[in-house]
PDB file of C-alpha atoms in Angstrom:
ATOM      1  CA  MET B   1     138.065 107.918 115.711  1.00 37.00           C
ATOM      2  CA  ALA B   2     139.818 110.491 113.492  1.00 38.00           C
ATOM      3  CA  ALA B   3     142.599 110.900 116.098  1.00 39.00           C
ATOM      4  CA  ILE B   4     143.202 107.144 116.149  1.00 37.00           C
ATOM      5  CA  GLY B   5     143.380 107.167 112.349  1.00 41.00           C
ATOM      6  CA  ASP B   6     145.924 109.986 112.433  1.00 43.00           C
ATOM      7  CA  GLU B   7     148.057 108.104 114.937  1.00 42.00           C
ATOM      8  CA  ALA B   8     148.018 104.988 112.754  1.00 40.00           C
ATOM      9  CA  SER B   9     149.048 106.960 109.680  1.00 44.00           C
ATOM     10  CA  ALA B  10     151.856 108.659 111.666  1.00 44.00           C
ATOM     11  CA  MET B  11     153.122 105.242 112.749  1.00 44.00           C
ATOM     12  CA  ASP B  12     153.027 104.076 109.138  1.00 43.00           C
ATOM     13  CA  ASN B  13     154.949 107.175 108.047  1.00 45.00           C
ATOM     14  CA  SER B  14     157.647 106.684 110.638  1.00 45.00           C
ATOM     15  CA  ALA B  15     157.979 103.004 109.702  1.00 41.00           C
ATOM     16  CA  ARG B  16     158.306 103.874 106.027  1.00 44.00           C
ATOM     17  CA  ALA B  17     160.836 106.597 106.802  1.00 42.00           C
ATOM     18  CA  SER B  18     163.005 104.166 108.717  1.00 43.00           C
ATOM     19  CA  ALA B  19     162.693 101.610 105.922  1.00 40.00           C
ATOM     20  CA  ALA B  20     163.687 104.220 103.342  1.00 41.00           C
ATOM     21  CA  GLN B  21     166.718 105.228 105.409  1.00 43.00           C
ATOM     22  CA  SER B  22     167.811 101.622 105.816  1.00 42.00           C
ATOM     23  CA  ALA B  23     167.330 101.024 102.102  1.00 40.00           C
ATOM     24  CA  ALA B  24     169.439 104.086 101.362  1.00 41.00           C
ATOM     25  CA  LEU B  25     172.185 102.904 103.708  1.00 41.00           C
ATOM     26  CA  ASN B  26     172.352  99.322 102.380  1.00 43.00           C
ATOM     27  CA  PRO B  27     173.180 100.189  98.777  1.00 43.00           C
ATOM     28  CA  ALA B  28     175.782 102.631 100.056  1.00 41.00           C
ATOM     29  CA  SER B  29     177.452  99.905 102.099  1.00 42.00           C
ATOM     30  CA  SER B  30     177.415  97.431  99.180  1.00 42.00           C
ATOM     31  CA  GLY B  31     178.984 100.061  96.889  1.00 41.00           C
ATOM     32  CA  GLY B  32     178.094 101.317  93.349  1.00 41.00           C
ATOM     33  CA  GLY B  33     176.207 104.356  92.179  1.00 41.00           C
ATOM     34  CA  SER B  34     173.916 102.293  90.002  1.00 42.00           C
ATOM     35  CA  SER B  35     172.234 100.863  93.029  1.00 41.00           C
ATOM     36  CA  HIS B  36     171.294 104.391  94.053  1.00 41.00           C
ATOM     37  CA  VAL B  37     169.578 104.783  90.725  1.00 40.00           C
ATOM     38  CA  GLU B  38     167.934 101.402  91.029  1.00 40.00           C
ATOM     39  CA  ALA B  39     166.454 102.018  94.443  1.00 39.00           C
ATOM     40  CA  PRO B  40     164.572 105.142  93.443  1.00 40.00           C
ATOM     41  CA  GLU B  41     163.407 103.364  90.277  1.00 42.00           C
ATOM     42  CA  GLU B  42     162.053 100.553  92.353  1.00 41.00           C
ATOM     43  CA  ALA B  43     160.330 103.048  94.548  1.00 40.00           C
ATOM     44  CA  ALA B  44     158.897 104.723  91.481  1.00 41.00           C
ATOM     45  CA  ALA B  45     157.733 101.381  90.110  1.00 41.00           C
ATOM     46  CA  THR B  46     155.261 100.904  92.945  1.00 42.00           C
ATOM     47  CA  PRO B  47     151.557 100.859  91.917  1.00 43.00           C
ATOM     48  CA  PRO B  48     149.934 104.245  91.584  1.00 44.00           C
ATOM     49  CA  VAL B  49     147.258 103.522  94.191  1.00 46.00           C
ATOM     50  CA  ALA B  50     149.869 103.389  96.992  1.00 44.00           C
ATOM     51  CA  PRO B  51     149.787 106.412  99.234  1.00 49.00           C
ATOM     52  CA  LYS B  52     152.176 109.254  98.552  1.00 49.00           C
ATOM     53  CA  LYS B  53     155.602 108.906 100.151  1.00 48.00           C
ATOM     54  CA  PRO B  54     155.741 111.303 102.990  1.00 51.00           C
ATOM     55  CA  HIS B  55     158.840 113.445 103.031  1.00 52.00           C
ATOM     56  CA  THR B  56     160.313 114.381 106.321  1.00 53.00           C
ATOM     57  CA  ASN B  57     161.530 117.832 107.205  1.00 55.00           C
ATOM     58  CA  SER B  58     163.921 118.378 109.985  1.00 55.00           C
ATOM     59  CA  ASP B  59     163.563 121.900 111.176  1.00 57.00           C
ATOM     60  CA  GLY B  60     165.397 122.783 114.349  1.00 68.00           C
ATOM     61  CA  GLY B  61     165.803 119.163 115.335  1.00 78.00           C
ATOM     62  CA  VAL B  62     162.037 118.390 115.093  1.00 82.00           C
ATOM     63  CA  GLU B  63     160.879 115.908 112.494  1.00 81.00           C
ATOM     64  CA  THR B  64     157.559 116.585 110.798  1.00 81.00           C
ATOM     65  CA  ALA B  65     155.686 114.474 108.370  1.00 78.00           C
ATOM     66  CA  GLU B  66     152.654 114.949 106.150  1.00 76.00           C
ATOM     67  CA  GLU B  67     149.625 112.750 106.315  1.00 70.00           C
ATOM     68  CA  ALA B  68     149.427 109.961 103.719  1.00 68.00           C
ATOM     69  CA  VAL B  69     146.437 110.708 101.525  1.00 68.00           C
ATOM     70  CA  GLU B  70     144.858 108.338  99.020  1.00 63.00           C
ATOM     71  CA  PRO B  71     144.262 109.797  95.595  1.00 65.00           C
ATOM     72  CA  ALA B  72     140.645 111.032  95.258  1.00 66.00           C
ATOM     73  CA  GLU B  73     138.386 109.436  92.659  1.00 68.00           C
ATOM     74  CA  PRO B  74     137.722 111.714  89.737  1.00 70.00           C
ATOM     75  CA  ASP B  75     133.897 111.293  89.844  1.00 83.00           C
ATOM     76  CA  ILE B  76     133.462 111.596  93.621  1.00 82.00           C
ATOM     77  CA  ASN B  77     131.574 114.874  93.264  1.00 86.00           C
ATOM     78  CA  GLU B  78     129.070 113.350  90.884  1.00 90.00           C
ATOM     79  CA  LEU B  79     128.580 110.356  93.154  1.00 86.00           C
ATOM     80  CA  CYS B  80     128.003 112.607  96.169  1.00 87.00           C
ATOM     81  CA  THR B  81     125.521 114.744  94.268  1.00 90.00           C
ATOM     82  CA  ASP B  82     123.717 111.644  93.061  1.00 92.00           C
ATOM     83  CA  MET B  83     123.579 110.249  96.568  1.00 90.00           C
ATOM     84  CA  PHE B  84     122.125 113.408  98.088  1.00 90.00           C
ATOM     85  CA  GLU B  85     119.594 113.772  95.271  1.00 94.00           C
ATOM     86  CA  LYS B  86     118.351 110.226  95.751  1.00 93.00           C
ATOM     87  CA  MET B  87     118.216 110.714  99.506  1.00 91.00           C
ATOM     88  CA  ALA B  88     116.112 113.837  99.004  1.00 93.00           C
ATOM     89  CA  ILE B  89     113.761 111.985  96.641  1.00 94.00           C
ATOM     90  CA  PHE B  90     113.354 109.160  99.158  1.00 91.00           C
ATOM     91  CA  LEU B  91     112.580 111.509 102.048  1.00 90.00           C
ATOM     92  CA  GLN B  92     110.176 113.462  99.888  1.00 92.00           C
ATOM     93  CA  GLY B  93     108.392 110.229  99.001  1.00 92.00           C
ATOM     94  CA  GLU B  94     108.057 109.298 102.659  1.00 87.00           C
ATOM     95  CA  LEU B  95     106.444 112.641 103.477  1.00 89.00           C
ATOM     96  CA  THR B  96     104.331 112.728 100.317  1.00 92.00           C
ATOM     97  CA  ALA B  97     102.569 109.509 101.346  1.00 89.00           C
ATOM     98  CA  THR B  98     101.100 111.206 104.412  1.00 88.00           C
ATOM     99  CA  CYS B  99     100.193 114.291 102.378  1.00 91.00           C
ATOM    100  CA  GLU B 100      98.320 112.137  99.868  1.00 92.00           C
ATOM    101  CA  ASP B 101      96.352 110.483 102.693  1.00 89.00           C
ATOM    102  CA  TYR B 102      95.299 113.924 103.920  1.00 90.00           C
ATOM    103  CA  ARG B 103      94.317 114.919 100.371  1.00 93.00           C
ATOM    104  CA  LEU B 104      92.195 111.775 100.065  1.00 89.00           C
ATOM    105  CA  LEU B 105      90.410 112.578 103.312  1.00 89.00           C
ATOM    106  CA  GLU B 106      89.882 116.158 102.158  1.00 92.00           C
ATOM    107  CA  ASN B 107      88.320 114.968  98.893  1.00 93.00           C
ATOM    108  CA  MET B 108      86.063 112.554 100.750  1.00 90.00           C
ATOM    109  CA  ASN B 109      84.931 115.369 103.039  1.00 90.00           C
ATOM    110  CA  LYS B 110      84.223 117.638 100.058  1.00 94.00           C
ATOM    111  CA  LEU B 111      82.121 114.972  98.342  1.00 92.00           C
ATOM    112  CA  THR B 112      80.179 114.329 101.537  1.00 91.00           C
ATOM    113  CA  SER B 113      79.520 118.055 101.968  1.00 93.00           C
ATOM    114  CA  LEU B 114      78.254 118.223  98.350  1.00 93.00           C
ATOM    115  CA  LYS B 115      75.918 115.296  99.026  1.00 91.00           C
ATOM    116  CA  TYR B 116      74.635 116.989 102.167  1.00 92.00           C
ATOM    117  CA  MET B 117      74.015 120.196 100.193  1.00 94.00           C
ATOM    118  CA  GLU B 118      71.968 118.241  97.633  1.00 92.00           C
ATOM    119  CA  MET B 119      69.985 116.674 100.455  1.00 92.00           C
ATOM    120  CA  LYS B 120      69.443 120.111 101.949  1.00 94.00           C
ATOM    121  CA  ASP B 121      68.060 121.390  98.628  1.00 93.00           C
ATOM    122  CA  ILE B 122      65.747 118.386  98.339  1.00 92.00           C
ATOM    123  CA  SER B 123      64.452 118.861 101.895  1.00 93.00           C
ATOM    124  CA  ILE B 124      63.886 122.605 101.268  1.00 94.00           C
ATOM    125  CA  ASN B 125      61.812 121.730  98.181  1.00 92.00           C
ATOM    126  CA  ILE B 126      59.841 119.145 100.135  1.00 93.00           C
ATOM    127  CA  SER B 127      59.062 121.568 102.951  1.00 94.00           C
ATOM    128  CA  ARG B 128      57.949 124.263 100.476  1.00 94.00           C
ATOM    129  CA  ASN B 129      55.684 121.821  98.631  1.00 92.00           C
ATOM    130  CA  LEU B 130      54.175 120.551 101.864  1.00 93.00           C
ATOM    131  CA  GLN B 131      53.460 124.102 103.009  1.00 94.00           C
ATOM    132  CA  ASP B 132      51.675 124.835  99.706  1.00 92.00           C
ATOM    133  CA  LEU B 133      49.714 121.612 100.055  1.00 91.00           C
ATOM    134  CA  ASN B 134      48.681 122.488 103.590  1.00 92.00           C
ATOM    135  CA  ASN B 135      47.516 125.922 102.440  1.00 91.00           C
ATOM    136  CA  LYS B 136      45.490 124.423  99.571  1.00 88.00           C
ATOM    137  CA  TYR B 137      43.956 121.807 101.813  1.00 87.00           C
ATOM    138  CA  ALA B 138      43.067 124.602 104.245  1.00 90.00           C
ATOM    139  CA  SER B 139      41.148 126.337 101.417  1.00 87.00           C
ATOM    140  CA  LEU B 140      39.344 123.037 100.674  1.00 85.00           C
ATOM    141  CA  GLN B 141      38.496 122.423 104.317  1.00 89.00           C
ATOM    142  CA  PRO B 142      34.923 123.903 104.252  1.00 90.00           C
ATOM    143  CA  TYR B 143      34.001 121.633 101.371  1.00 87.00           C
ATOM    144  CA  LEU B 144      35.410 118.649 103.207  1.00 88.00           C
ATOM    145  CA  ASP B 145      33.361 119.639 106.265  1.00 94.00           C
ATOM    146  CA  GLN B 146      30.228 119.832 104.108  1.00 94.00           C
ATOM    147  CA  ILE B 147      30.995 116.388 102.744  1.00 93.00           C
ATOM    148  CA  ASN B 148      31.300 115.052 106.276  1.00 96.00           C
ATOM    149  CA  GLN B 149      27.969 116.609 107.262  1.00 96.00           C
ATOM    150  CA  ILE B 150      26.250 115.163 104.235  1.00 97.00           C
ATOM    151  CA  GLU B 151      27.580 111.747 105.045  1.00 97.00           C
ATOM    152  CA  GLU B 152      26.296 111.975 108.622  1.00 97.00           C
ATOM    153  CA  GLN B 153      22.894 113.057 107.430  1.00 97.00           C
ATOM    154  CA  VAL B 154      22.745 110.274 104.894  1.00 97.00           C
ATOM    155  CA  SER B 155      23.603 107.695 107.521  1.00 97.00           C
ATOM    156  CA  SER B 156      20.902 109.047 109.877  1.00 97.00           C
ATOM    157  CA  LEU B 157      18.414 109.003 106.982  1.00 97.00           C
ATOM    158  CA  GLU B 158      19.309 105.423 106.323  1.00 97.00           C
ATOM    159  CA  GLN B 159      18.673 104.547 109.969  1.00 97.00           C
ATOM    160  CA  ALA B 160      15.294 106.271 109.832  1.00 97.00           C
ATOM    161  CA  ALA B 161      14.436 104.382 106.652  1.00 97.00           C
ATOM    162  CA  TYR B 162      15.259 101.071 108.285  1.00 97.00           C
ATOM    163  CA  LYS B 163      13.052 101.915 111.281  1.00 97.00           C
ATOM    164  CA  LEU B 164      10.176 102.943 109.005  1.00 97.00           C
ATOM    165  CA  ASP B 165      10.534  99.760 107.042  1.00 97.00           C
ATOM    166  CA  GLY B 166      10.317  97.702 110.227  1.00 97.00           C
ATOM    167  CA  TYR B 167       7.287  99.634 111.487  1.00 97.00           C
ATOM    168  CA  SER B 168       5.479  99.249 108.178  1.00 97.00           C
ATOM    169  CA  LYS B 169       6.061  95.486 108.225  1.00 97.00           C
ATOM    170  CA  LYS B 170       4.616  95.246 111.743  1.00 96.00           C
ATOM    171  CA  LEU B 171       1.642  97.281 110.645  1.00 96.00           C
ATOM    172  CA  GLU B 172       1.040  95.006 107.670  1.00 96.00           C
ATOM    173  CA  ALA B 173       1.198  91.905 109.841  1.00 96.00           C
ATOM    174  CA  ARG B 174      -1.369  93.368 112.329  1.00 96.00           C
ATOM    175  CA  PHE B 175      -3.710  94.348 109.498  1.00 96.00           C
ATOM    176  CA  LYS B 176      -3.664  90.831 108.054  1.00 95.00           C
ATOM    177  CA  LYS B 177      -4.364  89.403 111.463  1.00 95.00           C
ATOM    178  CA  LEU B 178      -7.357  91.639 111.936  1.00 94.00           C
ATOM    179  CA  GLU B 179      -8.625  90.797 108.416  1.00 93.00           C
ATOM    180  CA  LYS B 180      -8.609  87.062 109.175  1.00 91.00           C
ATOM    181  CA  ARG B 181     -10.887  87.592 112.160  1.00 83.00           C
TER     182      ARG B 181
ATOM    183  CA  MET T   1     119.847 107.092 117.911  1.00 44.00           C
ATOM    184  CA  ALA T   2     122.468 104.393 118.515  1.00 45.00           C
ATOM    185  CA  SER T   3     125.045 104.046 115.800  1.00 46.00           C
ATOM    186  CA  VAL T   4     126.534 100.664 114.962  1.00 48.00           C
ATOM    187  CA  ASP T   5     129.848 102.257 114.052  1.00 48.00           C
ATOM    188  CA  SER T   6     130.537 103.787 117.457  1.00 51.00           C
ATOM    189  CA  GLN T   7     133.404 101.379 118.166  1.00 56.00           C
ATOM    190  CA  PRO T   8     136.770 102.337 116.696  1.00 57.00           C
ATOM    191  CA  ARG T   9     137.997 100.215 113.815  1.00 61.00           C
ATOM    192  CA  PHE T  10     141.677  99.626 113.460  1.00 65.00           C
ATOM    193  CA  GLY T  11     143.315  98.739 110.206  1.00 66.00           C
ATOM    194  CA  GLN T  12     140.630 100.387 108.074  1.00 73.00           C
ATOM    195  CA  SER T  13     141.489 103.040 105.542  1.00 80.00           C
ATOM    196  CA  VAL T  14     140.181 106.582 105.710  1.00 79.00           C
ATOM    197  CA  LYS T  15     138.045 105.898 102.679  1.00 78.00           C
ATOM    198  CA  GLY T  16     136.352 102.940 104.336  1.00 85.00           C
ATOM    199  CA  LEU T  17     135.746 104.877 107.549  1.00 88.00           C
ATOM    200  CA  LEU T  18     134.295 107.786 105.614  1.00 85.00           C
ATOM    201  CA  SER T  19     131.943 105.591 103.612  1.00 85.00           C
ATOM    202  CA  ASP T  20     130.793 103.857 106.808  1.00 90.00           C
ATOM    203  CA  LYS T  21     130.152 107.207 108.445  1.00 91.00           C
ATOM    204  CA  VAL T  22     128.193 108.475 105.464  1.00 89.00           C
ATOM    205  CA  GLY T  23     126.107 105.300 105.445  1.00 90.00           C
ATOM    206  CA  SER T  24     125.362 105.547 109.149  1.00 94.00           C
ATOM    207  CA  CYS T  25     124.393 109.234 108.821  1.00 92.00           C
ATOM    208  CA  SER T  26     122.005 108.426 105.961  1.00 90.00           C
ATOM    209  CA  GLY T  27     120.453 105.627 108.022  1.00 92.00           C
ATOM    210  CA  ASP T  28     120.042 108.005 110.960  1.00 94.00           C
ATOM    211  CA  VAL T  29     118.300 110.605 108.787  1.00 91.00           C
ATOM    212  CA  ILE T  30     115.915 107.980 107.427  1.00 89.00           C
ATOM    213  CA  ALA T  31     115.184 106.647 110.908  1.00 92.00           C
ATOM    214  CA  LEU T  32     114.569 110.199 112.147  1.00 92.00           C
ATOM    215  CA  THR T  33     112.109 110.874 109.345  1.00 90.00           C
ATOM    216  CA  ARG T  34     110.234 107.643 110.069  1.00 89.00           C
ATOM    217  CA  GLN T  35     110.152 108.392 113.778  1.00 92.00           C
ATOM    218  CA  VAL T  36     108.731 111.863 113.131  1.00 90.00           C
ATOM    219  CA  LEU T  37     105.990 110.369 110.962  1.00 88.00           C
ATOM    220  CA  LYS T  38     105.277 107.674 113.526  1.00 89.00           C
ATOM    221  CA  GLY T  39     105.148 110.194 116.359  1.00 90.00           C
ATOM    222  CA  SER T  40     102.610 112.363 114.573  1.00 87.00           C
ATOM    223  CA  ARG T  41     100.177 109.368 114.535  1.00 88.00           C
ATOM    224  CA  SER T  42      98.839 110.646 111.252  1.00 87.00           C
ATOM    225  CA  GLN T  43      98.400 107.165 109.788  1.00 87.00           C
ATOM    226  CA  GLU T  44      96.260 105.991 112.726  1.00 89.00           C
ATOM    227  CA  LEU T  45      94.072 109.080 112.743  1.00 89.00           C
ATOM    228  CA  LEU T  46      93.623 109.097 108.975  1.00 88.00           C
ATOM    229  CA  GLY T  47      92.774 105.401 108.949  1.00 89.00           C
ATOM    230  CA  GLN T  48      90.179 105.884 111.684  1.00 91.00           C
ATOM    231  CA  ALA T  49      88.690 108.863 109.853  1.00 90.00           C
ATOM    232  CA  ALA T  50      88.442 106.915 106.609  1.00 86.00           C
ATOM    233  CA  ARG T  51      86.760 103.988 108.411  1.00 90.00           C
ATOM    234  CA  ASN T  52      84.186 106.303 110.023  1.00 90.00           C
ATOM    235  CA  MET T  53      83.503 107.919 106.654  1.00 88.00           C
ATOM    236  CA  VAL T  54      82.863 104.565 105.014  1.00 87.00           C
ATOM    237  CA  ILE T  55      80.442 103.564 107.797  1.00 88.00           C
ATOM    238  CA  GLN T  56      78.643 106.897 107.524  1.00 89.00           C
ATOM    239  CA  GLU T  57      78.313 106.727 103.744  1.00 88.00           C
ATOM    240  CA  ASP T  58      75.705 103.944 103.905  1.00 89.00           C
ATOM    241  CA  THR T  59      73.542 106.022 106.235  1.00 91.00           C
ATOM    242  CA  ILE T  60      73.914 109.080 104.008  1.00 90.00           C
ATOM    243  CA  LEU T  61      72.821 107.116 100.925  1.00 91.00           C
ATOM    244  CA  HIS T  62      69.780 105.723 102.773  1.00 92.00           C
ATOM    245  CA  SER T  63      68.793 109.209 103.936  1.00 92.00           C
ATOM    246  CA  GLU T  64      69.125 110.575 100.410  1.00 91.00           C
ATOM    247  CA  ASP T  65      66.972 107.749  99.050  1.00 93.00           C
ATOM    248  CA  SER T  66      64.268 108.452 101.651  1.00 93.00           C
ATOM    249  CA  LEU T  67      64.268 112.152 100.818  1.00 92.00           C
ATOM    250  CA  ARG T  68      63.867 111.467  97.114  1.00 92.00           C
ATOM    251  CA  LYS T  69      60.893 109.157  97.821  1.00 94.00           C
ATOM    252  CA  MET T  70      59.344 111.852 100.002  1.00 93.00           C
ATOM    253  CA  SER T  71      59.673 114.407  97.227  1.00 93.00           C
ATOM    254  CA  ILE T  72      57.928 112.008  94.798  1.00 94.00           C
ATOM    255  CA  ILE T  73      55.070 111.425  97.280  1.00 94.00           C
ATOM    256  CA  THR T  74      54.695 115.189  97.742  1.00 93.00           C
ATOM    257  CA  THR T  75      54.454 115.650  93.976  1.00 93.00           C
ATOM    258  CA  HIS T  76      51.699 112.987  93.774  1.00 94.00           C
ATOM    259  CA  LEU T  77      49.777 114.713  96.559  1.00 92.00           C
ATOM    260  CA  GLN T  78      50.003 117.975  94.627  1.00 91.00           C
ATOM    261  CA  TYR T  79      48.582 116.314  91.502  1.00 92.00           C
ATOM    262  CA  GLN T  80      45.705 114.849  93.533  1.00 91.00           C
ATOM    263  CA  GLN T  81      44.962 118.207  95.147  1.00 89.00           C
ATOM    264  CA  GLU T  82      44.871 119.915  91.750  1.00 88.00           C
ATOM    265  CA  ALA T  83      42.477 117.257  90.464  1.00 90.00           C
ATOM    266  CA  ILE T  84      40.194 117.791  93.486  1.00 84.00           C
ATOM    267  CA  GLN T  85      40.243 121.533  92.981  1.00 83.00           C
ATOM    268  CA  LYS T  86      39.336 121.204  89.303  1.00 86.00           C
ATOM    269  CA  LYS T  87      36.362 119.073  90.149  1.00 79.00           C
TER     270      LYS T  87
END
């Protein structure tokens, strides 16, 4: 694409060179030195943004020409720097988004691990308390066994009392029957 | 990475060609960055991880609540055992 651009500029240069030569010849044929002065003035009166007039050099029968270059803007460096800075900021923002997602996940994991550590402490306390309770209940076990024995004995006593009560009632009924005779 | 400006443009100045080239290069860099991020699948994996964490959080809270209730019940049992021992 650069080669095609160079070829186009070379064609433009050759066209302008031929036009300049024809312009130089025409005033000479018409006559008068003032026209020579006028032609360069007209050429000088062209707008400043036009490309620089290439000058031809004939060295050993070979014509060379310089490339037509547009005048560079004075603040092009600042614009380029600004462009690259903004590009860097944009790319950094794109990558920072993913980094922030990872940071969020890391924070969530840390909070969950803290919660699990609290739960671990609570469960350690519970297990210690239950072990103490088991030991204390083990020391109270003989008394609980005595209580169970007493309850069994009381229930058997109650049964015996009921039987005695029934027998005494039968005995009373028989005695009354015998008394009536 | 196909460039839109691959075809030669006749009649354009060097300045215009240069600005087009710079624009296409910037677009290519941006597309490359996005493709790298998309290829790493970090968004999908992070989203899935966050979803699993949210689902798990409810279970964690329920477990913590149960443990706290168990600790309170244990404390009550201790009080009752001390009262029995005193008597």
